[in-house]
mmCIF file of C-alpha atoms and ligand atoms in Angstrom:
data_model
loop_
_atom_site.group_PDB
_atom_site.id
_atom_site.type_symbol
_atom_site.label_atom_id
_atom_site.label_comp_id
_atom_site.label_asym_id
_atom_site.label_seq_id
_atom_site.Cartn_x
_atom_site.Cartn_y
_atom_site.Cartn_z
ATOM 1 C CA MET A 29 -0.105 0.058 0.131
ATOM 2 C CA ARG A 30 1.180 3.461 -0.955
ATOM 3 C CA ASN A 31 0.112 6.894 -2.307
ATOM 4 C CA PHE A 32 -1.631 7.749 0.986
ATOM 5 C CA ASN A 33 -3.415 10.999 0.939
ATOM 6 C CA GLU A 34 -5.754 12.890 3.673
ATOM 7 C CA ASN A 35 -8.663 10.488 2.962
ATOM 8 C CA THR A 36 -6.761 7.025 3.093
ATOM 9 C CA ILE A 37 -4.040 7.315 5.632
ATOM 10 C CA THR A 38 -6.130 6.752 8.890
ATOM 11 C CA HIS A 39 -7.217 3.614 7.510
ATOM 12 C CA ALA A 40 -4.069 2.652 6.504
ATOM 13 C CA VAL A 41 -2.367 3.430 9.667
ATOM 14 C CA LEU A 42 -5.404 1.573 11.496
ATOM 15 C CA GLU A 43 -4.812 -1.642 9.085
ATOM 16 C CA ARG A 44 -1.043 -1.564 9.984
ATOM 17 C CA ILE A 45 -1.689 -1.971 13.891
ATOM 18 C CA SER A 46 -4.573 -4.496 13.439
ATOM 19 C CA GLY A 47 -2.196 -7.365 13.870
ATOM 20 C CA ALA A 48 -1.029 -6.345 17.286
ATOM 21 C CA SER A 49 -1.529 -9.580 19.271
ATOM 22 C CA ASP A 50 -2.327 -7.850 22.840
ATOM 23 C CA PRO A 51 -5.908 -6.790 22.790
ATOM 24 C CA ARG A 52 -5.607 -3.853 24.968
ATOM 25 C CA ILE A 53 -2.416 -2.858 23.003
ATOM 26 C CA ARG A 54 -4.767 -3.238 19.777
ATOM 27 C CA GLN A 55 -7.454 -1.144 21.352
ATOM 28 C CA VAL A 56 -5.205 1.623 22.776
ATOM 29 C CA SER A 57 -3.290 1.977 19.581
ATOM 30 C CA GLU A 58 -6.330 2.090 17.413
ATOM 31 C CA ALA A 59 -7.924 4.784 19.543
ATOM 32 C CA LEU A 60 -4.887 6.898 19.609
ATOM 33 C CA VAL A 61 -4.720 6.839 15.920
ATOM 34 C CA ARG A 62 -8.262 7.618 15.105
ATOM 35 C CA HIS A 63 -8.349 10.808 17.843
ATOM 36 C CA LEU A 64 -5.088 11.807 17.069
ATOM 37 C CA HIS A 65 -5.764 11.907 13.153
ATOM 38 C CA ALA A 66 -9.525 13.337 13.774
ATOM 39 C CA PHE A 67 -7.787 16.058 15.864
ATOM 40 C CA VAL A 68 -5.196 16.865 13.174
ATOM 41 C CA ARG A 69 -8.204 17.002 10.519
ATOM 42 C CA GLU A 70 -10.036 19.380 12.808
ATOM 43 C CA VAL A 71 -7.119 21.645 13.370
ATOM 44 C CA ARG A 72 -5.548 21.585 10.044
ATOM 45 C CA PRO A 73 -2.090 22.728 11.587
ATOM 46 C CA THR A 74 0.523 24.451 9.335
ATOM 47 C CA GLN A 75 3.727 22.907 8.900
ATOM 48 C CA LYS A 76 5.187 25.758 11.367
ATOM 49 C CA GLU A 77 2.597 24.907 13.790
ATOM 50 C CA TRP A 78 3.200 20.982 13.966
ATOM 51 C CA GLU A 79 6.859 21.818 14.404
ATOM 52 C CA PHE A 80 5.792 23.970 17.385
ATOM 53 C CA GLY A 81 3.793 21.354 18.762
ATOM 54 C CA ILE A 82 6.632 18.914 18.539
ATOM 55 C CA ASP A 83 8.962 21.484 20.205
ATOM 56 C CA PHE A 84 6.467 22.167 22.924
ATOM 57 C CA LEU A 85 6.292 18.210 23.944
ATOM 58 C CA THR A 86 9.938 18.011 23.507
ATOM 59 C CA ARG A 87 10.743 20.957 26.091
ATOM 60 C CA THR A 88 7.954 19.203 28.219
ATOM 61 C CA GLY A 89 10.134 16.220 28.214
ATOM 62 C CA HIS A 90 13.427 17.944 28.919
ATOM 63 C CA MET A 91 11.642 19.617 32.009
ATOM 64 C CA CYS A 92 11.078 16.063 33.598
ATOM 65 C CA ASP A 93 13.345 14.577 36.103
ATOM 66 C CA ASP A 94 13.084 13.091 39.579
ATOM 67 C CA LYS A 95 12.193 16.498 41.017
ATOM 68 C CA ARG A 96 9.990 18.033 38.250
ATOM 69 C CA GLN A 97 7.366 16.119 36.093
ATOM 70 C CA GLU A 98 6.188 18.536 33.645
ATOM 71 C CA PHE A 99 4.164 15.988 31.611
ATOM 72 C CA ILE A 100 2.061 15.198 34.745
ATOM 73 C CA LEU A 101 1.393 18.886 35.138
ATOM 74 C CA LEU A 102 0.271 19.135 31.392
ATOM 75 C CA SER A 103 -2.204 16.311 32.227
ATOM 76 C CA ASP A 104 -3.311 18.171 35.730
ATOM 77 C CA THR A 105 -4.147 21.133 33.953
ATOM 78 C CA LEU A 106 -5.834 19.688 30.903
ATOM 79 C CA GLY A 107 -7.920 17.953 33.259
ATOM 80 C CA VAL A 108 -6.649 14.747 32.114
ATOM 81 C CA SER A 109 -5.530 13.536 35.620
ATOM 82 C CA MET A 110 -8.940 14.174 37.146
ATOM 83 C CA LEU A 111 -10.675 12.384 34.419
ATOM 84 C CA VAL A 112 -8.145 9.557 34.952
ATOM 85 C CA ASP A 113 -9.223 9.681 38.725
ATOM 86 C CA ALA A 114 -12.879 9.892 38.260
ATOM 87 C CA ILE A 115 -12.740 6.852 35.927
ATOM 88 C CA ASN A 116 -10.805 4.795 38.398
ATOM 89 C CA HIS A 117 -12.336 6.002 41.720
ATOM 90 C CA PRO A 118 -16.237 5.628 41.608
ATOM 91 C CA VAL A 119 -17.369 6.757 45.259
ATOM 92 C CA PRO A 120 -19.657 4.437 47.180
ATOM 93 C CA GLU A 121 -21.772 6.064 49.722
ATOM 94 C CA GLY A 122 -19.712 6.812 53.077
ATOM 95 C CA ALA A 123 -16.447 7.113 51.069
ATOM 96 C CA THR A 124 -14.276 10.014 50.767
ATOM 97 C CA GLU A 125 -14.075 11.537 47.322
ATOM 98 C CA THR A 126 -10.495 11.604 45.506
ATOM 99 C CA THR A 127 -8.294 14.101 44.002
ATOM 100 C CA VAL A 128 -5.103 14.698 42.274
ATOM 101 C CA LEU A 129 -1.838 13.420 44.239
ATOM 102 C CA GLY A 130 0.246 16.443 42.936
ATOM 103 C CA PRO A 131 3.941 16.557 42.628
ATOM 104 C CA PHE A 132 5.111 17.594 46.223
ATOM 105 C CA PHE A 133 4.312 13.965 47.830
ATOM 106 C CA VAL A 134 7.397 12.440 49.397
ATOM 107 C CA GLN A 135 7.427 8.622 50.010
ATOM 108 C CA ALA A 136 9.793 8.623 53.182
ATOM 109 C CA ALA A 137 7.739 11.609 55.261
ATOM 110 C CA PRO A 138 9.032 11.904 58.970
ATOM 111 C CA ALA A 139 7.168 9.586 61.198
ATOM 112 C CA LYS A 140 5.175 11.729 63.994
ATOM 113 C CA GLN A 141 2.985 10.772 66.980
ATOM 114 C CA ASN A 142 -0.630 12.098 67.461
ATOM 115 C CA GLY A 143 -0.519 15.860 68.918
ATOM 116 C CA ASP A 144 2.821 16.728 67.482
ATOM 117 C CA ASP A 145 3.436 19.810 65.661
ATOM 118 C CA ILE A 146 4.726 19.210 62.264
ATOM 119 C CA SER A 147 5.313 23.026 61.309
ATOM 120 C CA GLY A 148 9.304 22.378 62.155
ATOM 121 C CA SER A 149 10.960 25.882 61.580
ATOM 122 C CA MET A 150 7.924 27.392 59.638
ATOM 123 C CA GLU A 151 6.325 30.503 61.060
ATOM 124 C CA GLY A 152 2.600 31.008 60.374
ATOM 125 C CA GLU A 153 -0.954 31.206 61.880
ATOM 126 C CA PRO A 154 -1.438 27.708 64.088
ATOM 127 C CA MET A 155 -3.560 25.018 62.733
ATOM 128 C CA LEU A 156 -4.841 21.902 64.573
ATOM 129 C CA VAL A 157 -5.870 19.350 62.311
ATOM 130 C CA THR A 158 -8.144 16.495 64.053
ATOM 131 C CA GLY A 159 -9.725 13.549 62.253
ATOM 132 C CA SER A 160 -11.053 10.316 61.783
ATOM 133 C CA VAL A 161 -10.571 7.118 59.243
ATOM 134 C CA SER A 162 -13.445 4.648 59.016
ATOM 135 C CA SER A 163 -14.739 2.148 56.714
ATOM 136 C CA VAL A 164 -17.664 3.249 54.536
ATOM 137 C CA ASP A 165 -19.936 1.453 57.130
ATOM 138 C CA GLY A 166 -18.811 3.470 59.809
ATOM 139 C CA ARG A 167 -16.250 1.011 61.485
ATOM 140 C CA PRO A 168 -13.193 3.036 63.039
ATOM 141 C CA LEU A 169 -9.984 1.894 61.476
ATOM 142 C CA ALA A 170 -7.202 1.677 64.073
ATOM 143 C CA GLY A 171 -3.440 1.641 63.000
ATOM 144 C CA ALA A 172 -4.477 3.404 59.431
ATOM 145 C CA THR A 173 -1.514 5.289 57.910
ATOM 146 C CA VAL A 174 -2.210 8.841 57.453
ATOM 147 C CA ASP A 175 0.220 10.802 55.305
ATOM 148 C CA VAL A 176 -0.202 14.701 55.292
ATOM 149 C CA TRP A 177 1.663 17.360 53.569
ATOM 150 C CA HIS A 178 0.716 21.004 52.801
ATOM 151 C CA SER A 179 2.157 24.360 51.977
ATOM 152 C CA ASP A 180 3.206 27.343 53.945
ATOM 153 C CA ASP A 181 1.805 30.637 54.367
ATOM 154 C CA ASP A 182 3.495 31.856 51.436
ATOM 155 C CA GLY A 183 2.206 28.941 49.444
ATOM 156 C CA TYR A 184 5.486 27.021 49.185
ATOM 157 C CA TYR A 185 5.871 23.059 50.078
ATOM 158 C CA ASP A 186 9.062 22.475 52.070
ATOM 159 C CA VAL A 187 10.514 20.616 49.109
ATOM 160 C CA GLN A 188 10.666 23.812 47.068
ATOM 161 C CA GLN A 189 12.811 25.542 49.761
ATOM 162 C CA LEU A 190 14.788 22.856 50.991
ATOM 163 C CA ASP A 191 18.193 25.052 50.465
ATOM 164 C CA LYS A 192 16.353 27.836 52.852
ATOM 165 C CA ILE A 193 14.992 25.692 55.758
ATOM 166 C CA GLY A 194 17.229 22.793 55.471
ATOM 167 C CA ASP A 195 14.538 19.953 56.430
ATOM 168 C CA LEU A 196 11.178 18.674 55.564
ATOM 169 C CA ALA A 197 8.371 20.181 57.346
ATOM 170 C CA MET A 198 4.390 20.461 56.981
ATOM 171 C CA ARG A 199 4.394 16.815 56.181
ATOM 172 C CA ALA A 200 4.537 13.687 58.426
ATOM 173 C CA ARG A 201 3.153 10.244 58.652
ATOM 174 C CA PHE A 202 0.588 9.354 61.432
ATOM 175 C CA HIS A 203 -1.217 6.298 62.596
ATOM 176 C CA THR A 204 -4.575 6.364 63.814
ATOM 177 C CA ASP A 205 -5.402 5.436 67.412
ATOM 178 C CA ALA A 206 -7.547 2.729 68.960
ATOM 179 C CA ASN A 207 -10.617 4.644 67.917
ATOM 180 C CA GLY A 208 -9.421 5.529 64.362
ATOM 181 C CA ARG A 209 -8.626 9.025 65.164
ATOM 182 C CA PHE A 210 -5.213 11.222 64.364
ATOM 183 C CA HIS A 211 -4.522 14.856 65.203
ATOM 184 C CA PHE A 212 -1.475 17.399 64.881
ATOM 185 C CA TRP A 213 -0.718 20.828 64.696
ATOM 186 C CA SER A 214 0.819 22.762 62.047
ATOM 187 C CA ILE A 215 0.431 26.289 60.178
ATOM 188 C CA LYS A 216 -2.445 27.327 58.053
ATOM 189 C CA PRO A 217 -1.524 26.659 54.258
ATOM 190 C CA ALA A 218 -2.028 29.398 51.754
ATOM 191 C CA PRO A 219 -3.352 29.054 47.968
ATOM 192 C CA TYR A 220 -0.279 29.130 45.666
ATOM 193 C CA PRO A 221 0.460 28.820 41.926
ATOM 194 C CA ILE A 222 1.810 25.487 40.637
ATOM 195 C CA PRO A 223 5.062 25.763 38.771
ATOM 196 C CA HIS A 224 4.663 27.789 36.154
ATOM 197 C CA ASP A 225 8.089 28.806 34.752
ATOM 198 C CA GLY A 226 8.010 25.835 31.938
ATOM 199 C CA PRO A 227 6.059 25.024 28.901
ATOM 200 C CA VAL A 228 2.741 24.477 30.884
ATOM 201 C CA GLY A 229 2.997 27.953 32.298
ATOM 202 C CA GLU A 230 3.323 29.045 28.892
ATOM 203 C CA MET A 231 0.014 27.292 27.863
ATOM 204 C CA LEU A 232 -1.559 28.715 30.791
ATOM 205 C CA GLU A 233 -0.745 32.169 29.746
ATOM 206 C CA VAL A 234 -1.529 31.776 26.250
ATOM 207 C CA GLN A 235 -4.829 29.993 27.127
ATOM 208 C CA GLY A 236 -5.524 33.109 29.321
ATOM 209 C CA ARG A 237 -5.672 31.144 32.577
ATOM 210 C CA HIS A 238 -4.011 31.775 36.031
ATOM 211 C CA PRO A 239 -1.824 29.034 37.784
ATOM 212 C CA TRP A 240 -3.391 28.912 41.161
ATOM 213 C CA ARG A 241 -4.652 26.188 43.402
ATOM 214 C CA PRO A 242 -6.886 26.800 46.299
ATOM 215 C CA ALA A 243 -5.189 26.526 49.906
ATOM 216 C CA HIS A 244 -5.366 22.643 51.057
ATOM 217 C CA VAL A 245 -4.026 19.798 53.064
ATOM 218 C CA HIS A 246 -3.037 16.754 51.157
ATOM 219 C CA PHE A 247 -3.920 13.215 52.670
ATOM 220 C CA MET A 248 -2.861 9.974 51.374
ATOM 221 C CA ILE A 249 -4.300 7.277 53.983
ATOM 222 C CA SER A 250 -3.752 3.463 53.859
ATOM 223 C CA ALA A 251 -5.216 0.566 55.673
ATOM 224 C CA PRO A 252 -4.878 -3.202 55.151
ATOM 225 C CA GLY A 253 -7.679 -4.713 53.104
ATOM 226 C CA PHE A 254 -8.916 -1.042 51.844
ATOM 227 C CA GLU A 255 -8.351 0.929 48.780
ATOM 228 C CA GLN A 256 -5.474 3.764 49.246
ATOM 229 C CA LEU A 257 -7.152 7.154 49.465
ATOM 230 C CA VAL A 258 -5.535 10.118 47.866
ATOM 231 C CA THR A 259 -7.020 13.313 48.552
ATOM 232 C CA HIS A 260 -7.049 16.944 49.962
ATOM 233 C CA VAL A 261 -9.186 19.179 52.231
ATOM 234 C CA PHE A 262 -9.628 22.682 50.738
ATOM 235 C CA VAL A 263 -9.874 25.677 52.860
ATOM 236 C CA ALA A 264 -13.664 27.145 52.792
ATOM 237 C CA GLY A 265 -14.027 30.609 51.270
ATOM 238 C CA ASP A 266 -10.601 30.212 49.316
ATOM 239 C CA LYS A 267 -10.792 32.726 46.237
ATOM 240 C CA TYR A 268 -9.685 29.898 43.730
ATOM 241 C CA LEU A 269 -12.096 27.200 44.711
ATOM 242 C CA ASP A 270 -14.028 27.452 41.510
ATOM 243 C CA SER A 271 -11.029 27.831 39.265
ATOM 244 C CA ASP A 272 -8.541 25.351 40.596
ATOM 245 C CA VAL A 273 -5.593 25.388 37.820
ATOM 246 C CA VAL A 274 -6.175 21.524 37.871
ATOM 247 C CA PHE A 275 -9.707 20.936 38.387
ATOM 248 C CA GLY A 276 -9.314 19.119 41.639
ATOM 249 C CA VAL A 277 -11.953 20.740 43.796
ATOM 250 C CA LYS A 278 -15.001 18.663 44.972
ATOM 251 C CA ASP A 279 -17.619 20.162 47.338
ATOM 252 C CA SER A 280 -17.450 17.235 49.763
ATOM 253 C CA LEU A 281 -13.577 18.119 50.225
ATOM 254 C CA ILE A 282 -14.150 21.543 51.450
ATOM 255 C CA ARG A 283 -14.387 22.398 55.206
ATOM 256 C CA GLU A 284 -14.401 25.588 57.396
ATOM 257 C CA PHE A 285 -10.679 26.104 59.166
ATOM 258 C CA ALA A 286 -12.469 27.380 61.909
ATOM 259 C CA HIS A 287 -10.861 30.387 63.418
ATOM 260 C CA ARG A 288 -10.563 30.030 67.440
ATOM 261 C CA THR A 289 -9.419 32.434 69.967
ATOM 262 C CA PRO A 290 -7.018 31.835 72.970
ATOM 263 C CA GLY A 291 -8.128 28.899 75.304
ATOM 264 C CA THR A 292 -7.875 25.314 75.622
ATOM 265 C CA ALA A 293 -7.663 23.650 72.204
ATOM 266 C CA PRO A 294 -10.038 20.570 71.321
ATOM 267 C CA ASP A 295 -6.856 18.395 72.239
ATOM 268 C CA GLY A 296 -6.288 19.920 75.764
ATOM 269 C CA ARG A 297 -3.653 22.311 74.382
ATOM 270 C CA ALA A 298 -3.408 25.660 76.101
ATOM 271 C CA MET A 299 -3.405 28.211 73.263
ATOM 272 C CA ASP A 300 -2.379 31.998 74.131
ATOM 273 C CA THR A 301 -2.875 32.922 70.397
ATOM 274 C CA ASP A 302 -5.587 32.523 67.884
ATOM 275 C CA TYR A 303 -5.471 29.389 65.756
ATOM 276 C CA PHE A 304 -7.686 27.439 63.045
ATOM 277 C CA HIS A 305 -9.089 24.049 63.497
ATOM 278 C CA LEU A 306 -9.937 21.764 60.703
ATOM 279 C CA ASN A 307 -11.740 18.458 61.265
ATOM 280 C CA TYR A 308 -12.227 15.800 58.469
ATOM 281 C CA ASP A 309 -13.611 12.350 58.850
ATOM 282 C CA PHE A 310 -12.487 10.122 56.117
ATOM 283 C CA GLY A 311 -14.147 6.949 54.682
ATOM 284 C CA LEU A 312 -12.175 4.212 53.115
ATOM 285 C CA LYS A 313 -13.618 1.543 50.562
ATOM 286 C CA LEU A 314 -12.665 -1.722 50.657
ATOM 287 C CA ALA A 315 -9.948 -2.925 48.088
ATOM 288 C CA ALA A 316 -11.449 -4.205 44.671
ATOM 289 C CA SER A 317 -10.658 -7.894 45.880
ATOM 290 C CA ASP A 318 -12.138 -7.491 49.423
ATOM 291 C CA ALA A 319 -14.982 -5.734 48.095
ATOM 292 C CA ARG A 320 -15.672 -9.019 45.869
ATOM 293 C CA ALA A 321 -15.223 -11.059 48.857
ATOM 294 C CA ALA A 322 -17.680 -9.099 51.053
HETATM 295 C C1 LIG B 413 -0.658 20.126 44.639
HETATM 296 O O1 LIG B 413 -1.749 20.280 44.969
HETATM 297 O O2 LIG B 413 0.351 19.662 45.334
HETATM 298 C C2 LIG B 413 -0.485 20.039 43.133
HETATM 299 C C3 LIG B 413 -1.348 19.313 42.251
HETATM 300 C C4 LIG B 413 -1.089 19.417 40.885
HETATM 301 C C5 LIG B 413 -0.382 20.096 40.316
HETATM 302 C C6 LIG B 413 0.659 20.869 41.100
HETATM 303 C C7 LIG B 413 0.434 20.786 42.365
HETATM 304 FE FE1 LIG B 414 -0.924 21.093 46.951
#
């Protein structure tokens, strides 16, 4: 087969890959070719525009290493990460909704005890976080692993300023107590722009978009037999809740970070300054294999 033109090229490529022995590879490859060709037919790029597209993707790749993942940022800002999340995480009654992981998770977060202050050397408005972890039927889960991480009051994560602060802060790993509860102190996070000094930032600019995320605290919660939960809790009233650059906000994940005046905090700590209190009760769903057996 030869002499392909605009009308025959798609069919020719589909035919060429029709012999792939793995049916999933065949399905994904065929869909890729059909949609990519339909996109090109719709957009009708000039040769220069095609070159720009190749250069954009090349620069995106060059901006990826073990600290920066510009391709995931591209997926996040085009809504693809949340689409994949929605497809893979249906939420049964009682289960907490999921959202994007983001680039600032650290595998080996410092282990802390309930009640610890995880703000390290960071200054800001004190924040008490209390919460619980249960199964969707309301059974408290003791010993669940609760990873938390959040930005400082200027919107920077510890890993973005390690040169300045020297050590990880505003992140930790806790375990729930016998009643499935956890609590810790830190500082209240602020909204922040995602890294926008690369190709994704350029894209946002020309699309007329801002790079901001509303203030939030990240949680990753695991317990044996349950599906790992990756989510955030957003600060109610934040001005970016309806325009999160990565489309990650869900109503069920928004909470009041309640302003409290000096006095005895809910965990018994004597506070001589104002502080904020967030409480969130998380529901985990059974892991797929356990759900089938139940
Ligand atoms: C974050 O919340 O940490 C985040 C999520 C997606 C892209 C950039 C940052
Ligand atoms: Fe974040």
